[in-house]
PDB file of C-alpha atoms in Angstrom:
ATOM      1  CA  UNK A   2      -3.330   7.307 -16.924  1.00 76.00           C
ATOM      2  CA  UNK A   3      -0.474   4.445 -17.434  1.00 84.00           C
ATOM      3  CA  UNK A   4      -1.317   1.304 -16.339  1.00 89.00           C
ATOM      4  CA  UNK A   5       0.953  -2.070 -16.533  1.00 94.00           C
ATOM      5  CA  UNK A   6       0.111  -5.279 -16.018  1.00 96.00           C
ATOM      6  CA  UNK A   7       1.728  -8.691 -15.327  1.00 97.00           C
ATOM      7  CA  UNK A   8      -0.838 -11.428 -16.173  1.00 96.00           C
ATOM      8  CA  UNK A   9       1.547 -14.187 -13.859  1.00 96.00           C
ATOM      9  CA  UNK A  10       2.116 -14.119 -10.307  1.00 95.00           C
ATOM     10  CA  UNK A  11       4.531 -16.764 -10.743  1.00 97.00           C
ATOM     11  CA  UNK A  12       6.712 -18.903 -13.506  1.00 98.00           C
ATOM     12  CA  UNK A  13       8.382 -21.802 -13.044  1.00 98.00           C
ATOM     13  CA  UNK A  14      11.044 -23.252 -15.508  1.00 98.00           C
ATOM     14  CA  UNK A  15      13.707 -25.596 -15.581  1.00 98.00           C
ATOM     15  CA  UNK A  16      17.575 -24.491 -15.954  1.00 98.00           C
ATOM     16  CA  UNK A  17      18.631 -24.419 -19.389  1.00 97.00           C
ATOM     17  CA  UNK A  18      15.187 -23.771 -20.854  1.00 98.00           C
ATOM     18  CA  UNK A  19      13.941 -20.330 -22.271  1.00 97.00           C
ATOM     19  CA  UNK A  20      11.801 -18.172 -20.080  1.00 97.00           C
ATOM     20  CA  UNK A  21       9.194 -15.693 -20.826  1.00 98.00           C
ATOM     21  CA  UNK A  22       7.714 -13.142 -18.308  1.00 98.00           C
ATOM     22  CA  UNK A  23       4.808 -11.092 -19.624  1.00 98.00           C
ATOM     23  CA  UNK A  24       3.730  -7.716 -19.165  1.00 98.00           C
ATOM     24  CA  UNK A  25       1.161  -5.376 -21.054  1.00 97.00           C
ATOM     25  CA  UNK A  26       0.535  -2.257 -20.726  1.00 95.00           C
ATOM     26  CA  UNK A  27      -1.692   0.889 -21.528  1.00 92.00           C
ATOM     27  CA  UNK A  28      -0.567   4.282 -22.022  1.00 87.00           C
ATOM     28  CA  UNK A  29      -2.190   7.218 -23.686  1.00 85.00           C
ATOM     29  CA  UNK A  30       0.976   8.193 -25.710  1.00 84.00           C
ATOM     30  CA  UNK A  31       4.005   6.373 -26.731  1.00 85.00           C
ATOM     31  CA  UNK A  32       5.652   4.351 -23.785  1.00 89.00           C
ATOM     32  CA  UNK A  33       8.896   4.038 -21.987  1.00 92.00           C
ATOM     33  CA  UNK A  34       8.990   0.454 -20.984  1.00 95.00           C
ATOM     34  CA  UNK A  35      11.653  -1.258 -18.629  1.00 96.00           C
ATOM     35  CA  UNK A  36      12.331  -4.541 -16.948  1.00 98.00           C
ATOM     36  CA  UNK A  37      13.615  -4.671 -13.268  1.00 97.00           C
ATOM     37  CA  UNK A  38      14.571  -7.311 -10.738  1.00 97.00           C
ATOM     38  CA  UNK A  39      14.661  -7.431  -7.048  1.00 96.00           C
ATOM     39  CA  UNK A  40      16.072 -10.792  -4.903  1.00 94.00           C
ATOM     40  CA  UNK A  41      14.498 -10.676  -1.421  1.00 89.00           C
ATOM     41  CA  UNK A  42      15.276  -7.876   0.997  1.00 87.00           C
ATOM     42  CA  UNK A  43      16.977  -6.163  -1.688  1.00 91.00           C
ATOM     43  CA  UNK A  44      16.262  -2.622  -3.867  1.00 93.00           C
ATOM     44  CA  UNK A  45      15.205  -3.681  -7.851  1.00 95.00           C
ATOM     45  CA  UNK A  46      18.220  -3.932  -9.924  1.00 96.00           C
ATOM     46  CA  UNK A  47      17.567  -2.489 -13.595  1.00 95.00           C
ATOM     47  CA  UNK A  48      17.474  -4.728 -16.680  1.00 97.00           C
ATOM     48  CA  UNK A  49      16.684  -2.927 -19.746  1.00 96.00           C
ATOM     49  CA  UNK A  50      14.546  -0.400 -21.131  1.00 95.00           C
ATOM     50  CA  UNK A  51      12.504   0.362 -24.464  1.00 95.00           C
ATOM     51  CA  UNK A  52      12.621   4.065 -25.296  1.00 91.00           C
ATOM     52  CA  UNK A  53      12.612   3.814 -29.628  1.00 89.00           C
ATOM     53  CA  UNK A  54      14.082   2.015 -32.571  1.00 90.00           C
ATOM     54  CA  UNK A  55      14.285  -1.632 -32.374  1.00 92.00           C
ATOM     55  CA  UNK A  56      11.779  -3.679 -31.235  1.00 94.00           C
ATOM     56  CA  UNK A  57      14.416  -5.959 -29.603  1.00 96.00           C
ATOM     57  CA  UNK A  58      16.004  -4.867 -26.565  1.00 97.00           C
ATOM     58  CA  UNK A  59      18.918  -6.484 -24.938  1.00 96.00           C
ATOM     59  CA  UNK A  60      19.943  -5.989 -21.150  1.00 95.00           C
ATOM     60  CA  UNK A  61      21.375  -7.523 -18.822  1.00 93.00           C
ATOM     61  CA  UNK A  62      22.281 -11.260 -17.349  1.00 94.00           C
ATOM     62  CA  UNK A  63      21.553 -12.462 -21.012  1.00 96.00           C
ATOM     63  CA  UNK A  64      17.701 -10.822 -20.697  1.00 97.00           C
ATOM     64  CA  UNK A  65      16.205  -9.644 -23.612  1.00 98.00           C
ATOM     65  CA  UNK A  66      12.704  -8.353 -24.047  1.00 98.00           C
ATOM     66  CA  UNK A  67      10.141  -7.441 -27.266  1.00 96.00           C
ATOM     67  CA  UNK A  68       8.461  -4.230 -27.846  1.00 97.00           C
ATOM     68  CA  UNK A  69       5.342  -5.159 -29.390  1.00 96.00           C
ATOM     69  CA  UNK A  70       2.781  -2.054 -30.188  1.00 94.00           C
ATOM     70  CA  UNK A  71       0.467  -3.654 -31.368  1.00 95.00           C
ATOM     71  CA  UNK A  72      -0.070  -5.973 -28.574  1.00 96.00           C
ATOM     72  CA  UNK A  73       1.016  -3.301 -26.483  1.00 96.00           C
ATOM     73  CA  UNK A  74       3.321  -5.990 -24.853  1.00 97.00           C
ATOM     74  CA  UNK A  75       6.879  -6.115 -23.583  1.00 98.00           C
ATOM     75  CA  UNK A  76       7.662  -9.520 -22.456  1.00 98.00           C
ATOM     76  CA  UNK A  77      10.923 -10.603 -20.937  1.00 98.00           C
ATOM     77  CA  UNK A  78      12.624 -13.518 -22.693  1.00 98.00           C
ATOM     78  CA  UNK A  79      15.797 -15.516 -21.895  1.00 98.00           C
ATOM     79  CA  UNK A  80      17.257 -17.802 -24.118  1.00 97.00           C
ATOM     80  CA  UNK A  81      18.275 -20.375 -21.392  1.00 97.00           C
ATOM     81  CA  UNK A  82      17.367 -20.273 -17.581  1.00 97.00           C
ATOM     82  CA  UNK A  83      19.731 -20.366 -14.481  1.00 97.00           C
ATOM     83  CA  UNK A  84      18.781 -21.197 -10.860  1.00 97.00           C
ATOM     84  CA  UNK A  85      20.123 -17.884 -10.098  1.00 96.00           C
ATOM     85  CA  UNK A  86      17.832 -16.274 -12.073  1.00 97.00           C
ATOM     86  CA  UNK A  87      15.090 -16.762  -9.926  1.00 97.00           C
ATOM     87  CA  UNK A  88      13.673 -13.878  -8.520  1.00 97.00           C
ATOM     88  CA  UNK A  89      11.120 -11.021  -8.522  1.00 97.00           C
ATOM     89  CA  UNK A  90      10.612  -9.562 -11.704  1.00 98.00           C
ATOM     90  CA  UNK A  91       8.776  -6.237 -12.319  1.00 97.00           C
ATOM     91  CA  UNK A  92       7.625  -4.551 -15.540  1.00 97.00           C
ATOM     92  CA  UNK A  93       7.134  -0.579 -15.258  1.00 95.00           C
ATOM     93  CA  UNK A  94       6.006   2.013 -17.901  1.00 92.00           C
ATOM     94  CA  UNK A  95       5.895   5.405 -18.439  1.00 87.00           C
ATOM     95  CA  UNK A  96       3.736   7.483 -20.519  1.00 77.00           C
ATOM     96  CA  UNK A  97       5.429  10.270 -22.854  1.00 73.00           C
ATOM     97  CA  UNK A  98       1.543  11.992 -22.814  1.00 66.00           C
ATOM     98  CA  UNK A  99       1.124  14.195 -20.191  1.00 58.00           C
ATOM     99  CA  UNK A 100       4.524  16.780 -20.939  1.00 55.00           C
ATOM    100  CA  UNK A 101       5.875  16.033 -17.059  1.00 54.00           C
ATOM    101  CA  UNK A 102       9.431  16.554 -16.325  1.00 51.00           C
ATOM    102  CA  UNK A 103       9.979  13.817 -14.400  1.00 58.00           C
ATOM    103  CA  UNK A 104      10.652  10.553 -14.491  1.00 60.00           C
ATOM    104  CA  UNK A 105       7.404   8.851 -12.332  1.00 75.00           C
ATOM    105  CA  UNK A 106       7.414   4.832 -13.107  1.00 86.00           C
ATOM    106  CA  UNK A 107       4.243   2.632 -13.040  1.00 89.00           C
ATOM    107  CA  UNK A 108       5.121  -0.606 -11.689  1.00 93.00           C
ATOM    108  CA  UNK A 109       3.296  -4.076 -12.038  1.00 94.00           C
ATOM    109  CA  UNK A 110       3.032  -6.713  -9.851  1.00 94.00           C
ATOM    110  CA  UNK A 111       5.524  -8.573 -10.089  1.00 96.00           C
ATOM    111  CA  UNK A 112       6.538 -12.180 -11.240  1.00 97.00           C
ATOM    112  CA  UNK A 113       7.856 -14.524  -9.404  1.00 97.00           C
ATOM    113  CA  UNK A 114      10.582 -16.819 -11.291  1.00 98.00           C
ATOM    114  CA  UNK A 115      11.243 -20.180  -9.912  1.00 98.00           C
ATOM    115  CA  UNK A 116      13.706 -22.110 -12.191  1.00 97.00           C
ATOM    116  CA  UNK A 117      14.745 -25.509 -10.945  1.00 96.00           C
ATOM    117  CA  UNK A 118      17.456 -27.275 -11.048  1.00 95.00           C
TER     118      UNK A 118
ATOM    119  CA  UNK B 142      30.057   6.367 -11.224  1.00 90.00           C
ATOM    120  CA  UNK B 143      26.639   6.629  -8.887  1.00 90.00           C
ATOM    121  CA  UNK B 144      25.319   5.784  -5.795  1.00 93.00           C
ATOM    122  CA  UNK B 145      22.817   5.690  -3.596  1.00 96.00           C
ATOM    123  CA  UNK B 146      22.405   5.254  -0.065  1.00 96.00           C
ATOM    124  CA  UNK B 147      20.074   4.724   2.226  1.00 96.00           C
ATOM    125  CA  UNK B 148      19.323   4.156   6.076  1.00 95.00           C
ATOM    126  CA  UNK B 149      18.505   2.361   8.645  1.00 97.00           C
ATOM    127  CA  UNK B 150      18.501  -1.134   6.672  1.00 96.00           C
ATOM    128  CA  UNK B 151      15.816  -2.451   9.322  1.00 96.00           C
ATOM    129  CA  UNK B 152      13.746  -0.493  11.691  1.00 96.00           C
ATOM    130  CA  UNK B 153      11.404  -1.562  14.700  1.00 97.00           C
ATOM    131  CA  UNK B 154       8.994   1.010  15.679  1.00 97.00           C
ATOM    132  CA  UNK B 155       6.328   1.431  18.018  1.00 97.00           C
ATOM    133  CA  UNK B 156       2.726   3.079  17.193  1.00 97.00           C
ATOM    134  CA  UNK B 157       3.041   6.585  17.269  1.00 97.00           C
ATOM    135  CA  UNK B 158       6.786   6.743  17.372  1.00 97.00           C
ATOM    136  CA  UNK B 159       8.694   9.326  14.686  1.00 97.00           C
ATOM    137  CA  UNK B 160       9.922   8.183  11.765  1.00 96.00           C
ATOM    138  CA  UNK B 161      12.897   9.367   9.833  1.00 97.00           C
ATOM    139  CA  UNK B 162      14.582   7.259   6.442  1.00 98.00           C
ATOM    140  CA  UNK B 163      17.339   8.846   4.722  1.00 98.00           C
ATOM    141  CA  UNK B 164      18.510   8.828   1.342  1.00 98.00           C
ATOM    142  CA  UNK B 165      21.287   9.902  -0.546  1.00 98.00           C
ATOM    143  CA  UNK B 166      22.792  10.019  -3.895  1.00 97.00           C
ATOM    144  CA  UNK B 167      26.552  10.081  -4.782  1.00 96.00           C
ATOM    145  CA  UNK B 168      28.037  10.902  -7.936  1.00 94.00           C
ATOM    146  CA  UNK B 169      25.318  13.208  -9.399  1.00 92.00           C
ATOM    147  CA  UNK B 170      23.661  16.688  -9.764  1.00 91.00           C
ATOM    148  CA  UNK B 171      20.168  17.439  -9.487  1.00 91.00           C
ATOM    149  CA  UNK B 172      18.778  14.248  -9.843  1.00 92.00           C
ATOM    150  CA  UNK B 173      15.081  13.120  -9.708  1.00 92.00           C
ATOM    151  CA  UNK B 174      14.135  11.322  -6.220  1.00 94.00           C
ATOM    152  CA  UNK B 175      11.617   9.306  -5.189  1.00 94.00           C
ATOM    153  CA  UNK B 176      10.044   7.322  -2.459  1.00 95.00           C
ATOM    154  CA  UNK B 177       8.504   4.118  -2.773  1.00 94.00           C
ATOM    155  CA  UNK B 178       6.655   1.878  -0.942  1.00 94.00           C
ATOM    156  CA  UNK B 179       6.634  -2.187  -1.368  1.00 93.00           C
ATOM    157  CA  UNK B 180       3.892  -3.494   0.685  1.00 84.00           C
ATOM    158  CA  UNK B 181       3.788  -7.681   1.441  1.00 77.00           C
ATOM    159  CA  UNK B 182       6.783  -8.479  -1.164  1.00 68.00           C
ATOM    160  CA  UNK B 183       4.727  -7.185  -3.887  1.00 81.00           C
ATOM    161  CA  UNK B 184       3.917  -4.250  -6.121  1.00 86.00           C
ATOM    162  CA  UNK B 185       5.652  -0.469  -5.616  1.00 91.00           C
ATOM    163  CA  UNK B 186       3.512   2.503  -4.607  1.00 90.00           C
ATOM    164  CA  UNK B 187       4.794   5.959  -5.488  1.00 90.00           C
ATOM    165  CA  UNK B 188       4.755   7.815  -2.469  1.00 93.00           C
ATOM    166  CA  UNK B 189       6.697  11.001  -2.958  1.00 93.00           C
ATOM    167  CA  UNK B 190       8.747  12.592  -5.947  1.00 91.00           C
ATOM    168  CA  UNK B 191      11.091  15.510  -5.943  1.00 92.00           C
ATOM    169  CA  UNK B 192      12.595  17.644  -8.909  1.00 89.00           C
ATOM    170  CA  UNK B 193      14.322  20.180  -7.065  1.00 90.00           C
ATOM    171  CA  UNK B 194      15.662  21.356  -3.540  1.00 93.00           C
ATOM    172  CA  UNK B 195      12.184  21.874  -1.585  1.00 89.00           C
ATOM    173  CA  UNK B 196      10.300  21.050  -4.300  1.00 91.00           C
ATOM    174  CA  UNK B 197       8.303  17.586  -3.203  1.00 92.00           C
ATOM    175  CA  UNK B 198       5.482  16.196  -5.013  1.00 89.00           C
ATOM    176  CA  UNK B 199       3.044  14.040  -3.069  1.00 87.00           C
ATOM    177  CA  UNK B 200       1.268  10.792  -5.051  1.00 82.00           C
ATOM    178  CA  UNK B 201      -1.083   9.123  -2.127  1.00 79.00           C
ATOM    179  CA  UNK B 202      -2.487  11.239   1.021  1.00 69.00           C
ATOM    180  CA  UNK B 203      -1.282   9.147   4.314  1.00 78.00           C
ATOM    181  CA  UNK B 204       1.050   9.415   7.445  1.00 87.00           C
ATOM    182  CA  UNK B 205       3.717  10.446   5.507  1.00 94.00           C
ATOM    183  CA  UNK B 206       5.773  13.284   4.528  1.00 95.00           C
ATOM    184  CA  UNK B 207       9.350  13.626   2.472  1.00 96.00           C
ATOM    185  CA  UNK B 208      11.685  16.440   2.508  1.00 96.00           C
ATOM    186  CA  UNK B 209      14.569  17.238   0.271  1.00 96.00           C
ATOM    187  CA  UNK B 210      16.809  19.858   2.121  1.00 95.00           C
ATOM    188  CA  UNK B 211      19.791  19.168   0.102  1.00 95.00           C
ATOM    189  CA  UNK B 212      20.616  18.638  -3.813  1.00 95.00           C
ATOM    190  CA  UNK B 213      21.188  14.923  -3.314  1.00 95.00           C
ATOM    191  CA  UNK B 214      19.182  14.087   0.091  1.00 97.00           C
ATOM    192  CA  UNK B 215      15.919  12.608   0.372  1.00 97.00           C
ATOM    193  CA  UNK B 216      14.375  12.133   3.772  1.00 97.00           C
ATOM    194  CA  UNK B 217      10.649  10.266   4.424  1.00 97.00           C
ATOM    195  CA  UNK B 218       9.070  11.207   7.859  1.00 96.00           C
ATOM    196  CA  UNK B 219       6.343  11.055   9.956  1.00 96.00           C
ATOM    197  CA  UNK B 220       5.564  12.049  13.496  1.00 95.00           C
ATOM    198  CA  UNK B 221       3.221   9.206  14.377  1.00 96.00           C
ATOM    199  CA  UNK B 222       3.551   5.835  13.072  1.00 96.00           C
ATOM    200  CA  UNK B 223       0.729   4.186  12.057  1.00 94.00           C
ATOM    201  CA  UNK B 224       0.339  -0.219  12.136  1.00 94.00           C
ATOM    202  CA  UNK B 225      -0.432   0.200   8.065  1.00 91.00           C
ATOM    203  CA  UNK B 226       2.999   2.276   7.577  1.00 93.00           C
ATOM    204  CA  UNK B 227       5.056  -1.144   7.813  1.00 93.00           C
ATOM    205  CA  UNK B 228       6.372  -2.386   4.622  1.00 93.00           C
ATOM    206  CA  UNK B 229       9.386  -2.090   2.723  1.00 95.00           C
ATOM    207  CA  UNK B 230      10.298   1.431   1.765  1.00 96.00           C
ATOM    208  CA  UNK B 231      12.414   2.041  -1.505  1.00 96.00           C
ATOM    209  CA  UNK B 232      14.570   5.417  -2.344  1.00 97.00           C
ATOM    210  CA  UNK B 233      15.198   5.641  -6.052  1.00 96.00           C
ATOM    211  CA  UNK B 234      17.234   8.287  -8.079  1.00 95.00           C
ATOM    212  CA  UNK B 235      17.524   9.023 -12.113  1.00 91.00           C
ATOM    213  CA  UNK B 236      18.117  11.889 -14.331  1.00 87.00           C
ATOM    214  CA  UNK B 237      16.558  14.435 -15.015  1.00 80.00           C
ATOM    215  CA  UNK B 238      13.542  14.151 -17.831  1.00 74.00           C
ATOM    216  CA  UNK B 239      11.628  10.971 -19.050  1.00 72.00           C
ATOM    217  CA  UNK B 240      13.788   8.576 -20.807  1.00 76.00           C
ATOM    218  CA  UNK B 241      16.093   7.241 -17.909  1.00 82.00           C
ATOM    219  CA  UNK B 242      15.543   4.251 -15.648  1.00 89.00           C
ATOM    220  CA  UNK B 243      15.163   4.527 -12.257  1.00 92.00           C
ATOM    221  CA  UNK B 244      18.589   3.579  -9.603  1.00 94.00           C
ATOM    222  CA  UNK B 245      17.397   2.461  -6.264  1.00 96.00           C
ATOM    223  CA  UNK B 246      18.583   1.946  -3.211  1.00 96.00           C
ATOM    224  CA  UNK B 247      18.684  -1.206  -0.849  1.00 95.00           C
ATOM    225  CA  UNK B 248      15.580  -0.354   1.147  1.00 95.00           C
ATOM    226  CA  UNK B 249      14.353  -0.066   4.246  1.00 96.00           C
ATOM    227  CA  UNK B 250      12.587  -2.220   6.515  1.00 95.00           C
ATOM    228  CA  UNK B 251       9.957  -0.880   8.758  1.00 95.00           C
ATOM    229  CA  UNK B 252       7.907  -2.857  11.014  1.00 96.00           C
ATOM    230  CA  UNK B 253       5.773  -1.061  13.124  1.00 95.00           C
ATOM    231  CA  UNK B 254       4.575  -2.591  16.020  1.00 96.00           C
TER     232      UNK B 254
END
């Protein structure tokens, strides 16, 4: 079974500082990882997605995120923090074990990002 | 380019009313759907999945059901609503196979009262 996790409920950080939002996860193959975002009363917006090759992913809004195996971690970073960023931030995998067809997503939590002004 | 819609935005319903949310996607062929459920702000349940015209995949047992009598239309139902069938339901769309991200919709608001 996939499983993610997203050890904060909520992050605060001030504007122009970097951000991290962490997620783990457990899979029994390899994993397709992605980052979404939802801002109240509205559907999640995508961000960026691990499938292979670098570790480093780059997505949207100036969001980047690591692939770490290892670890089995995919945090979401951002170099420097708006107020608009703040938001609802979800981490989701999906397991490559298994042979389905289709695309089911596991989704954490969710993080809440507070930057201030 | 892609879209999907869905409807009502907000819905007030009383116990044991009918329930009907559609969905549908623009711009595409035989895409993946899904239903999704966001209970208290929070994390996203899997409800329902389809691959195919009339081919729907359940994830939870509940009040629910999902139909999919058209290509690119997604429809969640039920004939009673239930008090714990309020939340925030979510229609979501991607290609077919493993490696795409998921497109949602803007949700729907159900309070059931």
């Amino acid at each position: 079974a996939q499983s993610v996790a997203q050890p904060e409920d909520q992050v605060n950080v001030a504007e122009g500082n970097p951000l991290t939002v962490k997620c783990t996860y457990s899979v029994s193959g390899n994993p397709y990882l992605f980052w979404y975002v939802q801002y109240p009363n509205r559907g999640l917006q995508f961000l960026l997605k691990y499938i292979t090759g670098d570790n480093l992913v780059k997505g949207s809004y100036g969001f980047e995120a690591e692939f770490n195996k290892s670890q089995t971690s995919f945090h979401l970073k951002k170099p420097s923090a708006l107020v608009s960023d703040s938001a609802l931030y979800f981490c989701a995998v999906r397991d490559t074990a298994g042979g389905t067809s289709y695309g089911k997503l596991t989704f954490g939590q969710g993080t809440i990002l507070t930057v201030h002004p | 380019s892609q879209t999907i819609h869905q409807w009502p935005a907000t819905l007030v319903q009383p116990v044991g009313s009918p329930l009907s949310l559609e969905c549908t996607v623009e711009g595409t062929s035989n895409p993946n759907l899904y239903w999704y459920r966001q209970a208290a702000g929070r994390g996203l349940q899997l409800l329902f999945y389809s691959v195919g015209i009339g081919q729907i995949s359940s994830e939870v047992p509940q009040n629910l059901s999902a139909s999919r009598p058209q290509d690119r239309q997604f429809i969640l139902s039920s004939k009673k609503l239930l008090l714990s069938d309020s939340g925030f339901y979510l229609c979501a769309w991607s290609w077919t196979g493993i490696t795409g991200e998921l497109f949602f919709g803007e949700g729907s608001r159900l309070t059931v009262l």
